[in-house]
């Protein structure tokens, strides 16, 4: 319940290039490198240019104050609902800019998930809550990274733009192995000491690279391939990033974009996220913290939502205008919603029983609302959708058939999404 | 306890006389100046009303026609008219009777959105209102016509209060800037720095100038809220900053609890300079506190009521010699166990909301 607790703010370490290399390599021992069970499928999928923008609203955005308003009802709160660009679809008045982009979007209002705590909920949601088989499943970003590969950009396939510090978050990868972990850029900044020092010339750096290749080959000869592959991956990642410093150059953003996305942290990070997508990163996660509004929920959302609205609507508008929305799947969600009941601190608590998320982009119908809650917003009043349903849906939207595709956990075939659940056909294009 | 505190306790010690349990929740309850009515605002677009002339409060038909939350109410100083505002931008004037309330006038689109506060001028002629649209509006209390409006803040306005002297209006915003205006001209007279009541935590503006009060003779302005330490689940010390109205000088920085006591929700400043205050607290916490500015500590404090939202004093006379026999206090609270993650179903399988016990007290020694 305390937003300052470790439950709400995972404690990532700061990242330097040296630590990036050390952390990932050190993790190899704990995690085997996984992969697709069917390499041919992986090769086929990797040719596609599908990308994901995963917007993670950490702590729990209120569905009442966003995607599923219930104005003038017992638990509806103070705010109005406003019409959107899709006739008949209304969202909270706190999202006027997003309302103009509704014709690109799909809202799911019938989420009913299993966990009401941050500590378990964040991971459970982002891992798709599959059947318990005694293994740690990958986060969605790691799964996509594994299933679709890095693409032709040679950039890291799973990056995370987040407030605070960065790091190589190998834990996200679960049994897939550290290669598929998240490379987190704290405050959108590159890892410390990433850039080549001025005292080292380009030719000297190239010579060092050649020497490292020789040493690495020697190192790899005496170790299992999974270890050497991970080791090579993190070195290559660092080297790739060294040559792409423009990705982190915020001064290159136009003044118009700064204003549209917002000069606040979330706006800046979303703009960097867009840049990463444009550069070809397969999976970009953009993160906002501070949404755990057990107290003063309505003033909290009155302050928070306009910033979300600004950045979210801008990126949808831009991806649509550039045509990227045809191949980028955009998902905006939290680990749960917030209670209908308003507590004595004028807050809303955690509520996984009936909440919402928003999607847009490749494979997703435009301008639809799927599922509904009852008139008070207390429970789902249509077929409830668990996160497993959404994983099936997202994989399908990305062109991956979750019924035909499996992970390999050191040879053990494992389903990529909960094997008893299925995609939500209503939202798929 | 020194003699002075003992005397204050003689005058103000609360003795519970009853409770009204209101469902769904209400956030503010006010006695009418005439002493006949108690009105409460809440989350169901109604103003609940009680007649308090009998032995026990008797509920009257509610004022309906509002939308969203009814967030602020104010009485005409001499007539039985109640003004109410809601979160969808409507202001209503209602004549109160011992039977059904009678609509006096309605302005359905006074603001674009959540009207944070209204107040009535001391002569009863003007109603001031403010909302996140950042308009400060003055309305005729007689017919609801707009007299003037101006934009006075760069941030959302959260509070306002007429100066008792009759020609000044104070407004406070989400970042703790308080301004005093000569309201007939819209001229800015003075600014007060209450920014310690605000924190930018990640994306969230936390706190702000949540309440403004003047002492009865108008020489001091107090701005209250929380000194925030975090957003999300807001934490911070309930705080009241007291300024000299003439000079803007900060005269006192009063803290009413620890971090989990959170917002100072309401303050009544009595004619004999006693501050009767309530704090909301995290669920289950919250206090009723009585103190004077110059004293080192409160002369009365209780934590028996969780999540206090408002405090209203009914004083039949401004003369403290008479008042000790007649003062009544109403404190809006929230039921215990009001919070909790996940579903909480009653024995009938229904999802329950919360309610608001309104505690009623007689103040002072029984005569």
Tab-separated table of C-alpha atoms in Angstrom, chain A residues 112-117 121 124-125 129 335 352-353 355 385-387 421:
chain	number	residue	atom	x	y	z
A	112	UNK	CA	-10.976	-10.036	-14.459
A	113	UNK	CA	-7.594	-11.150	-13.192
A	114	UNK	CA	-6.376	-13.094	-10.212
A	115	UNK	CA	-4.086	-10.989	-8.081
A	116	UNK	CA	-4.722	-7.889	-6.009
A	117	UNK	CA	-1.195	-7.249	-4.760
A	121	UNK	CA	0.463	-8.889	-9.562
A	124	UNK	CA	1.868	-12.315	-12.803
A	125	UNK	CA	0.284	-9.966	-15.302
A	129	UNK	CA	-0.263	-15.903	-15.634
A	335	UNK	CA	-1.380	-4.666	-12.929
A	352	UNK	CA	-8.573	-7.068	-10.211
A	353	UNK	CA	-12.247	-8.031	-10.517
A	355	UNK	CA	-10.948	-3.360	-15.015
A	385	UNK	CA	-11.074	-11.910	-19.762
A	386	UNK	CA	-8.025	-12.929	-17.788
A	387	UNK	CA	-4.505	-11.875	-18.678
A	421	UNK	CA	-7.525	-19.854	-22.496
